[in-house]
Each structure stands twice: as C-alpha cells, then as structure tokens.
C-alpha cells in the first residue's frame, strides 16, 4: 500500500482573498482614472463649444 501523504496543489482561502482584493483595488483605480479622463474630455468639449459660439456671436 502507498502510505505517502497526499498533497493537494491548490490555493488556500487566504491566497484567493488576497488575489480578489488586489483585483478589486486595481479595478477601482482603473474606474477612477477612466472617469477622470471622461470628465476632462467633456470639459474640453464644452470649452470648444463656448469658443465656437463666441466666435459666431461676434460675427453676428
């Protein structure tokens, strides 16, 4: 008979929780950066529209 202890090659619960936590942290950072980029793009679009409207009003 084989009396060698069986070793299981798998991740522990703590390791899985650490990976999930790091993944959640990276996702939160990515969402924050994406929101900031979106807000900056909207602001630049608004400034551009204001400049166009100002030029149109001056010509009128």
mmCIF file with all atom_site columns, N, CA and C in Angstrom:
data_model
loop_
_atom_site.group_PDB
_atom_site.id
_atom_site.type_symbol
_atom_site.label_atom_id
_atom_site.label_alt_id
_atom_site.label_comp_id
_atom_site.label_asym_id
_atom_site.label_entity_id
_atom_site.label_seq_id
_atom_site.pdbx_PDB_ins_code
_atom_site.Cartn_x
_atom_site.Cartn_y
_atom_site.Cartn_z
_atom_site.occupancy
_atom_site.B_iso_or_equiv
_atom_site.pdbx_formal_charge
_atom_site.auth_seq_id
_atom_site.auth_comp_id
_atom_site.auth_asym_id
_atom_site.auth_atom_id
_atom_site.pdbx_PDB_model_num
ATOM 1   N N  . UNK A 1 1  ? 0.820   -1.180 0.000   1.00 0.00 ? 1  UNK A N  1
ATOM 2   C CA . UNK A 1 1  ? 0.000   0.000  0.000   1.00 0.00 ? 1  UNK A CA 1
ATOM 3   C C  . UNK A 1 1  ? 0.872   1.255  0.000   1.00 0.00 ? 1  UNK A C  1
ATOM 4   N N  . UNK A 1 2  ? 0.288   2.294  -0.485  1.00 0.00 ? 2  UNK A N  1
ATOM 5   C CA . UNK A 1 2  ? 1.004   3.552  -0.576  1.00 0.00 ? 2  UNK A CA 1
ATOM 6   C C  . UNK A 1 2  ? 0.644   4.408  0.633   1.00 0.00 ? 2  UNK A C  1
ATOM 7   N N  . UNK A 1 3  ? 1.584   4.604  1.542   1.00 0.00 ? 3  UNK A N  1
ATOM 8   C CA . UNK A 1 3  ? 1.333   5.371  2.759   1.00 0.00 ? 3  UNK A CA 1
ATOM 9   C C  . UNK A 1 3  ? 1.835   6.806  2.669   1.00 0.00 ? 3  UNK A C  1
ATOM 10  N N  . UNK A 1 4  ? 2.177   7.249  1.490   1.00 0.00 ? 4  UNK A N  1
ATOM 11  C CA . UNK A 1 4  ? 2.649   8.619  1.331   1.00 0.00 ? 4  UNK A CA 1
ATOM 12  C C  . UNK A 1 4  ? 1.471   9.576  1.507   1.00 0.00 ? 4  UNK A C  1
ATOM 13  N N  . UNK A 1 5  ? 1.693   10.674 2.221   1.00 0.00 ? 5  UNK A N  1
ATOM 14  C CA . UNK A 1 5  ? 0.590   11.632 2.391   1.00 0.00 ? 5  UNK A CA 1
ATOM 15  C C  . UNK A 1 5  ? 0.265   12.304 1.056   1.00 0.00 ? 5  UNK A C  1
ATOM 16  N N  . UNK A 1 6  ? -1.007  12.449 0.829   1.00 0.00 ? 6  UNK A N  1
ATOM 17  C CA . UNK A 1 6  ? -1.440  13.107 -0.408  1.00 0.00 ? 6  UNK A CA 1
ATOM 18  C C  . UNK A 1 6  ? -1.349  14.620 -0.221  1.00 0.00 ? 6  UNK A C  1
ATOM 19  N N  . UNK A 1 7  ? -0.668  15.261 -1.117  1.00 0.00 ? 7  UNK A N  1
ATOM 20  C CA . UNK A 1 7  ? -0.581  16.717 -1.077  1.00 0.00 ? 7  UNK A CA 1
ATOM 21  C C  . UNK A 1 7  ? -1.476  17.268 -2.169  1.00 0.00 ? 7  UNK A C  1
ATOM 22  N N  . UNK A 1 8  ? -2.222  18.270 -1.791  1.00 0.00 ? 8  UNK A N  1
ATOM 23  C CA . UNK A 1 8  ? -3.117  18.894 -2.760  1.00 0.00 ? 8  UNK A CA 1
ATOM 24  C C  . UNK A 1 8  ? -2.461  20.178 -3.256  1.00 0.00 ? 8  UNK A C  1
ATOM 25  N N  . UNK A 1 9  ? -2.360  20.305 -4.538  1.00 0.00 ? 9  UNK A N  1
ATOM 26  C CA . UNK A 1 9  ? -1.777  21.502 -5.132  1.00 0.00 ? 9  UNK A CA 1
ATOM 27  C C  . UNK A 1 9  ? -2.904  22.463 -5.479  1.00 0.00 ? 9  UNK A C  1
ATOM 28  N N  . UNK A 1 10 ? -3.283  23.283 -4.517  1.00 0.00 ? 10 UNK A N  1
ATOM 29  C CA . UNK A 1 10 ? -4.344  24.254 -4.760  1.00 0.00 ? 10 UNK A CA 1
ATOM 30  C C  . UNK A 1 10 ? -4.061  25.497 -3.923  1.00 0.00 ? 10 UNK A C  1
ATOM 31  N N  . UNK A 1 11 ? -4.843  26.532 -4.170  1.00 0.00 ? 11 UNK A N  1
ATOM 32  C CA . UNK A 1 11 ? -4.671  27.781 -3.442  1.00 0.00 ? 11 UNK A CA 1
ATOM 33  C C  . UNK A 1 11 ? -5.469  27.736 -2.146  1.00 0.00 ? 11 UNK A C  1
ATOM 34  N N  . UNK A 1 12 ? -4.943  28.390 -1.122  1.00 0.00 ? 12 UNK A N  1
ATOM 35  C CA . UNK A 1 12 ? -5.675  28.478 0.137   1.00 0.00 ? 12 UNK A CA 1
ATOM 36  C C  . UNK A 1 12 ? -6.686  29.616 0.046   1.00 0.00 ? 12 UNK A C  1
ATOM 37  N N  . UNK A 1 13 ? -7.597  29.646 0.991   1.00 0.00 ? 13 UNK A N  1
ATOM 38  C CA . UNK A 1 13 ? -8.617  30.687 1.014   1.00 0.00 ? 13 UNK A CA 1
ATOM 39  C C  . UNK A 1 13 ? -7.979  32.064 1.183   1.00 0.00 ? 13 UNK A C  1
ATOM 40  N N  . UNK A 1 14 ? -6.960  32.156 1.994   1.00 0.00 ? 14 UNK A N  1
ATOM 41  C CA . UNK A 1 14 ? -6.284  33.439 2.213   1.00 0.00 ? 14 UNK A CA 1
ATOM 42  C C  . UNK A 1 14 ? -5.648  33.934 0.919   1.00 0.00 ? 14 UNK A C  1
ATOM 43  N N  . UNK A 1 15 ? -5.009  33.051 0.185   1.00 0.00 ? 15 UNK A N  1
ATOM 44  C CA . UNK A 1 15 ? -4.401  33.444 -1.091  1.00 0.00 ? 15 UNK A CA 1
ATOM 45  C C  . UNK A 1 15 ? -5.464  33.917 -2.075  1.00 0.00 ? 15 UNK A C  1
ATOM 46  N N  . UNK A 1 16 ? -6.582  33.234 -2.119  1.00 0.00 ? 16 UNK A N  1
ATOM 47  C CA . UNK A 1 16 ? -7.659  33.638 -3.030  1.00 0.00 ? 16 UNK A CA 1
ATOM 48  C C  . UNK A 1 16 ? -8.229  34.998 -2.630  1.00 0.00 ? 16 UNK A C  1
ATOM 49  N N  . UNK A 1 17 ? -8.399  35.235 -1.326  1.00 0.00 ? 17 UNK A N  1
ATOM 50  C CA . UNK A 1 17 ? -8.911  36.526 -0.864  1.00 0.00 ? 17 UNK A CA 1
ATOM 51  C C  . UNK A 1 17 ? -7.935  37.651 -1.178  1.00 0.00 ? 17 UNK A C  1
ATOM 52  N N  . UNK A 1 18 ? -6.653  37.383 -1.070  1.00 0.00 ? 18 UNK A N  1
ATOM 53  C CA . UNK A 1 18 ? -5.649  38.394 -1.413  1.00 0.00 ? 18 UNK A CA 1
ATOM 54  C C  . UNK A 1 18 ? -5.725  38.734 -2.897  1.00 0.00 ? 18 UNK A C  1
ATOM 55  N N  . UNK A 1 19 ? -5.847  37.728 -3.736  1.00 0.00 ? 19 UNK A N  1
ATOM 56  C CA . UNK A 1 19 ? -5.939  37.959 -5.181  1.00 0.00 ? 19 UNK A CA 1
ATOM 57  C C  . UNK A 1 19 ? -7.205  38.744 -5.515  1.00 0.00 ? 19 UNK A C  1
ATOM 58  N N  . UNK A 1 20 ? -8.324  38.374 -4.914  1.00 0.00 ? 20 UNK A N  1
ATOM 59  C CA . UNK A 1 20 ? -9.582  39.090 -5.160  1.00 0.00 ? 20 UNK A CA 1
ATOM 60  C C  . UNK A 1 20 ? -9.470  40.534 -4.678  1.00 0.00 ? 20 UNK A C  1
ATOM 61  N N  . UNK A 1 21 ? -8.839  40.744 -3.533  1.00 0.00 ? 21 UNK A N  1
ATOM 62  C CA . UNK A 1 21 ? -8.665  42.099 -3.014  1.00 0.00 ? 21 UNK A CA 1
ATOM 63  C C  . UNK A 1 21 ? -7.795  42.961 -3.914  1.00 0.00 ? 21 UNK A C  1
ATOM 64  N N  . UNK A 1 22 ? -6.702  42.410 -4.388  1.00 0.00 ? 22 UNK A N  1
ATOM 65  C CA . UNK A 1 22 ? -5.817  43.156 -5.288  1.00 0.00 ? 22 UNK A CA 1
ATOM 66  C C  . UNK A 1 22 ? -6.533  43.462 -6.600  1.00 0.00 ? 22 UNK A C  1
ATOM 67  N N  . UNK A 1 23 ? -7.278  42.496 -7.113  1.00 0.00 ? 23 UNK A N  1
ATOM 68  C CA . UNK A 1 23 ? -8.029  42.711 -8.350  1.00 0.00 ? 23 UNK A CA 1
ATOM 69  C C  . UNK A 1 23 ? -9.070  43.811 -8.168  1.00 0.00 ? 23 UNK A C  1
ATOM 70  N N  . UNK A 1 24 ? -9.769  43.807 -7.043  1.00 0.00 ? 24 UNK A N  1
ATOM 71  C CA . UNK A 1 24 ? -10.767 44.845 -6.773  1.00 0.00 ? 24 UNK A CA 1
ATOM 72  C C  . UNK A 1 24 ? -10.109 46.216 -6.657  1.00 0.00 ? 24 UNK A C  1
ATOM 73  N N  . UNK A 1 25 ? -8.950  46.276 -6.032  1.00 0.00 ? 25 UNK A N  1
ATOM 74  C CA . UNK A 1 25 ? -8.231  47.541 -5.900  1.00 0.00 ? 25 UNK A CA 1
ATOM 75  C C  . UNK A 1 25 ? -7.813  48.079 -7.264  1.00 0.00 ? 25 UNK A C  1
ATOM 76  N N  . UNK A 1 26 ? -7.271  47.216 -8.104  1.00 0.00 ? 26 UNK A N  1
ATOM 77  C CA . UNK A 1 26 ? -6.868  47.640 -9.451  1.00 0.00 ? 26 UNK A CA 1
ATOM 78  C C  . UNK A 1 26 ? -8.069  48.076 -10.278 1.00 0.00 ? 26 UNK A C  1
ATOM 79  N N  . UNK A 1 27 ? -9.196  47.385 -10.134 1.00 0.00 ? 27 UNK A N  1
ATOM 80  C CA . UNK A 1 27 ? -10.407 47.768 -10.863 1.00 0.00 ? 27 UNK A CA 1
ATOM 81  C C  . UNK A 1 27 ? -10.901 49.136 -10.400 1.00 0.00 ? 27 UNK A C  1
ATOM 82  N N  . UNK A 1 28 ? -10.860 49.395 -9.107  1.00 0.00 ? 28 UNK A N  1
ATOM 83  C CA . UNK A 1 28 ? -11.294 50.692 -8.584  1.00 0.00 ? 28 UNK A CA 1
ATOM 84  C C  . UNK A 1 28 ? -10.404 51.816 -9.106  1.00 0.00 ? 28 UNK A C  1
ATOM 85  N N  . UNK A 1 29 ? -9.112  51.576 -9.161  1.00 0.00 ? 29 UNK A N  1
ATOM 86  C CA . UNK A 1 29 ? -8.189  52.586 -9.692  1.00 0.00 ? 29 UNK A CA 1
ATOM 87  C C  . UNK A 1 29 ? -8.469  52.833 -11.170 1.00 0.00 ? 29 UNK A C  1
ATOM 88  N N  . UNK A 1 30 ? -8.682  51.766 -11.929 1.00 0.00 ? 30 UNK A N  1
ATOM 89  C CA . UNK A 1 30 ? -8.948  51.907 -13.367 1.00 0.00 ? 30 UNK A CA 1
ATOM 90  C C  . UNK A 1 30 ? -10.245 52.670 -13.610 1.00 0.00 ? 30 UNK A C  1
ATOM 91  N N  . UNK A 1 31 ? -11.274 52.394 -12.830 1.00 0.00 ? 31 UNK A N  1
ATOM 92  C CA . UNK A 1 31 ? -12.553 53.093 -12.989 1.00 0.00 ? 31 UNK A CA 1
ATOM 93  C C  . UNK A 1 31 ? -12.390 54.569 -12.651 1.00 0.00 ? 31 UNK A C  1
ATOM 94  N N  . UNK A 1 32 ? -11.626 54.866 -11.610 1.00 0.00 ? 32 UNK A N  1
ATOM 95  C CA . UNK A 1 32 ? -11.390 56.252 -11.219 1.00 0.00 ? 32 UNK A CA 1
ATOM 96  C C  . UNK A 1 32 ? -10.658 57.021 -12.316 1.00 0.00 ? 32 UNK A C  1
ATOM 97  N N  . UNK A 1 33 ? -9.641  56.414 -12.882 1.00 0.00 ? 33 UNK A N  1
ATOM 98  C CA . UNK A 1 33 ? -8.881  57.065 -13.956 1.00 0.00 ? 33 UNK A CA 1
ATOM 99  C C  . UNK A 1 33 ? -9.762  57.269 -15.185 1.00 0.00 ? 33 UNK A C  1
ATOM 100 N N  . UNK A 1 34 ? -10.564 56.274 -15.529 1.00 0.00 ? 34 UNK A N  1
ATOM 101 C CA . UNK A 1 34 ? -11.445 56.392 -16.691 1.00 0.00 ? 34 UNK A CA 1
ATOM 102 C C  . UNK A 1 34 ? -12.468 57.506 -16.487 1.00 0.00 ? 34 UNK A C  1
ATOM 103 N N  . UNK A 1 35 ? -13.013 57.625 -15.287 1.00 0.00 ? 35 UNK A N  1
ATOM 104 C CA . UNK A 1 35 ? -13.981 58.686 -15.006 1.00 0.00 ? 35 UNK A CA 1
ATOM 105 C C  . UNK A 1 35 ? -13.325 60.060 -15.106 1.00 0.00 ? 35 UNK A C  1
ATOM 106 N N  . UNK A 1 36 ? -12.097 60.168 -14.618 1.00 0.00 ? 36 UNK A N  1
ATOM 107 C CA . UNK A 1 36 ? -11.383 61.444 -14.689 1.00 0.00 ? 36 UNK A CA 1
ATOM 108 C C  . UNK A 1 36 ? -11.115 61.833 -16.140 1.00 0.00 ? 36 UNK A C  1
ATOM 109 N N  . UNK A 1 37 ? -10.720 60.877 -16.961 1.00 0.00 ? 37 UNK A N  1
ATOM 110 C CA . UNK A 1 37 ? -10.467 61.146 -18.381 1.00 0.00 ? 37 UNK A CA 1
ATOM 111 C C  . UNK A 1 37 ? -11.753 61.570 -19.075 1.00 0.00 ? 37 UNK A C  1
ATOM 112 N N  . UNK A 1 38 ? -12.861 60.904 -18.748 1.00 0.00 ? 38 UNK A N  1
ATOM 113 C CA . UNK A 1 38 ? -14.154 61.239 -19.350 1.00 0.00 ? 38 UNK A CA 1
ATOM 114 C C  . UNK A 1 38 ? -14.572 62.658 -18.969 1.00 0.00 ? 38 UNK A C  1
ATOM 115 N N  . UNK A 1 39 ? -14.400 63.027 -17.710 1.00 0.00 ? 39 UNK A N  1
ATOM 116 C CA . UNK A 1 39 ? -14.762 64.378 -17.274 1.00 0.00 ? 39 UNK A CA 1
ATOM 117 C C  . UNK A 1 39 ? -13.904 65.435 -17.961 1.00 0.00 ? 39 UNK A C  1
ATOM 118 N N  . UNK A 1 40 ? -12.624 65.143 -18.129 1.00 0.00 ? 40 UNK A N  1
ATOM 119 C CA . UNK A 1 40 ? -11.739 66.105 -18.793 1.00 0.00 ? 40 UNK A CA 1
ATOM 120 C C  . UNK A 1 40 ? -12.138 66.277 -20.257 1.00 0.00 ? 40 UNK A C  1
ATOM 121 N N  . UNK A 1 41 ? -12.509 65.188 -20.920 1.00 0.00 ? 41 UNK A N  1
ATOM 122 C CA . UNK A 1 41 ? -12.936 65.268 -22.318 1.00 0.00 ? 41 UNK A CA 1
ATOM 123 C C  . UNK A 1 41 ? -14.217 66.089 -22.442 1.00 0.00 ? 41 UNK A C  1
ATOM 124 N N  . UNK A 1 42 ? -15.143 65.892 -21.521 1.00 0.00 ? 42 UNK A N  1
ATOM 125 C CA . UNK A 1 42 ? -16.394 66.668 -21.552 1.00 0.00 ? 42 UNK A CA 1
ATOM 126 C C  . UNK A 1 42 ? -16.122 68.148 -21.315 1.00 0.00 ? 42 UNK A C  1
ATOM 127 N N  . UNK A 1 43 ? -15.197 68.451 -20.417 1.00 0.00 ? 43 UNK A N  1
ATOM 128 C CA . UNK A 1 43 ? -14.858 69.841 -20.147 1.00 0.00 ? 43 UNK A CA 1
ATOM 129 C C  . UNK A 1 43 ? -14.224 70.493 -21.378 1.00 0.00 ? 43 UNK A C  1
ATOM 130 N N  . UNK A 1 44 ? -13.325 69.785 -22.044 1.00 0.00 ? 44 UNK A N  1
ATOM 131 C CA . UNK A 1 44 ? -12.694 70.335 -23.242 1.00 0.00 ? 44 UNK A CA 1
ATOM 132 C C  . UNK A 1 44 ? -13.715 70.540 -24.353 1.00 0.00 ? 44 UNK A C  1
ATOM 133 N N  . UNK A 1 45 ? -14.673 69.630 -24.476 1.00 0.00 ? 45 UNK A N  1
ATOM 134 C CA . UNK A 1 45 ? -15.725 69.785 -25.477 1.00 0.00 ? 45 UNK A CA 1
ATOM 135 C C  . UNK A 1 45 ? -16.579 71.012 -25.175 1.00 0.00 ? 45 UNK A C  1
ATOM 136 N N  . UNK A 1 46 ? -16.911 71.215 -23.911 1.00 0.00 ? 46 UNK A N  1
ATOM 137 C CA . UNK A 1 46 ? -17.705 72.382 -23.531 1.00 0.00 ? 46 UNK A CA 1
ATOM 138 C C  . UNK A 1 46 ? -16.947 73.674 -23.815 1.00 0.00 ? 46 UNK A C  1
ATOM 139 N N  . UNK A 1 47 ? -15.650 73.702 -23.495 1.00 0.00 ? 47 UNK A N  1
ATOM 140 C CA . UNK A 1 47 ? -14.845 74.894 -23.776 1.00 0.00 ? 47 UNK A CA 1
ATOM 141 C C  . UNK A 1 47 ? -14.773 75.164 -25.272 1.00 0.00 ? 47 UNK A C  1
ATOM 142 N N  . UNK A 1 48 ? -14.661 74.123 -26.066 1.00 0.00 ? 48 UNK A N  1
ATOM 143 C CA . UNK A 1 48 ? -14.623 74.275 -27.517 1.00 0.00 ? 48 UNK A CA 1
ATOM 144 C C  . UNK A 1 48 ? -15.949 74.827 -28.036 1.00 0.00 ? 48 UNK A C  1
ATOM 145 N N  . UNK A 1 49 ? -17.048 74.297 -27.515 1.00 0.00 ? 49 UNK A N  1
ATOM 146 C CA . UNK A 1 49 ? -18.367 74.787 -27.935 1.00 0.00 ? 49 UNK A CA 1
ATOM 147 C C  . UNK A 1 49 ? -18.561 76.248 -27.557 1.00 0.00 ? 49 UNK A C  1
ATOM 148 N N  . UNK A 1 50 ? -18.086 76.635 -26.386 1.00 0.00 ? 50 UNK A N  1
ATOM 149 C CA . UNK A 1 50 ? -18.194 78.035 -25.965 1.00 0.00 ? 50 UNK A CA 1
ATOM 150 C C  . UNK A 1 50 ? -17.388 78.930 -26.897 1.00 0.00 ? 50 UNK A C  1
ATOM 151 N N  . UNK A 1 51 ? -16.198 78.504 -27.280 1.00 0.00 ? 51 UNK A N  1
ATOM 152 C CA . UNK A 1 51 ? -15.371 79.301 -28.190 1.00 0.00 ? 51 UNK A CA 1
ATOM 153 C C  . UNK A 1 51 ? -16.044 79.440 -29.551 1.00 0.00 ? 51 UNK A C  1
ATOM 154 N N  . UNK A 1 52 ? -16.650 78.374 -30.041 1.00 0.00 ? 52 UNK A N  1
ATOM 155 C CA . UNK A 1 52 ? -17.342 78.421 -31.334 1.00 0.00 ? 52 UNK A CA 1
ATOM 156 C C  . UNK A 1 52 ? -18.543 79.355 -31.263 1.00 0.00 ? 52 UNK A C  1
ATOM 157 N N  . UNK A 1 53 ? -19.319 79.245 -30.181 1.00 0.00 ? 53 UNK A N  1
ATOM 158 C CA . UNK A 1 53 ? -20.485 80.124 -30.027 1.00 0.00 ? 53 UNK A CA 1
ATOM 159 C C  . UNK A 1 53 ? -20.070 81.582 -29.870 1.00 0.00 ? 53 UNK A C  1
ATOM 160 N N  . UNK A 1 54 ? -18.980 81.834 -29.167 1.00 0.00 ? 54 UNK A N  1
ATOM 161 C CA . UNK A 1 54 ? -18.489 83.203 -29.006 1.00 0.00 ? 54 UNK A CA 1
ATOM 162 C C  . UNK A 1 54 ? -18.085 83.789 -30.355 1.00 0.00 ? 54 UNK A C  1
ATOM 163 N N  . UNK A 1 55 ? -17.387 83.012 -31.156 1.00 0.00 ? 55 UNK A N  1
ATOM 164 C CA . UNK A 1 55 ? -16.980 83.484 -32.486 1.00 0.00 ? 55 UNK A CA 1
ATOM 165 C C  . UNK A 1 55 ? -18.199 83.728 -33.365 1.00 0.00 ? 55 UNK A C  1
ATOM 166 N N  . UNK A 1 56 ? -19.192 82.862 -33.278 1.00 0.00 ? 56 UNK A N  1
ATOM 167 C CA . UNK A 1 56 ? -20.403 83.033 -34.088 1.00 0.00 ? 56 UNK A CA 1
ATOM 168 C C  . UNK A 1 56 ? -21.165 84.282 -33.662 1.00 0.00 ? 56 UNK A C  1
ATOM 169 N N  . UNK A 1 57 ? -21.236 84.550 -32.368 1.00 0.00 ? 57 UNK A N  1
ATOM 170 C CA . UNK A 1 57 ? -21.936 85.746 -31.889 1.00 0.00 ? 57 UNK A CA 1
ATOM 171 C C  . UNK A 1 57 ? -21.199 87.017 -32.279 1.00 0.00 ? 57 UNK A C  1
ATOM 172 N N  . UNK A 1 58 ? -19.877 86.973 -32.287 1.00 0.00 ? 58 UNK A N  1
ATOM 173 C CA . UNK A 1 58 ? -19.117 88.160 -32.681 1.00 0.00 ? 58 UNK A CA 1
ATOM 174 C C  . UNK A 1 58 ? -19.317 88.463 -34.161 1.00 0.00 ? 58 UNK A C  1
ATOM 175 N N  . UNK A 1 59 ? -19.475 87.435 -34.974 1.00 0.00 ? 59 UNK A N  1
ATOM 176 C CA . UNK A 1 59 ? -19.708 87.658 -36.400 1.00 0.00 ? 59 UNK A CA 1
ATOM 177 C C  . UNK A 1 59 ? -21.123 88.163 -36.649 1.00 0.00 ? 59 UNK A C  1
ATOM 178 N N  . UNK A 1 60 ? -22.035 87.820 -35.771 1.00 0.00 ? 60 UNK A N  1
ATOM 179 C CA . UNK A 1 60 ? -23.427 88.242 -35.924 1.00 0.00 ? 60 UNK A CA 1
ATOM 180 C C  . UNK A 1 60 ? -23.525 89.705 -35.567 1.00 0.00 ? 60 UNK A C  1
#
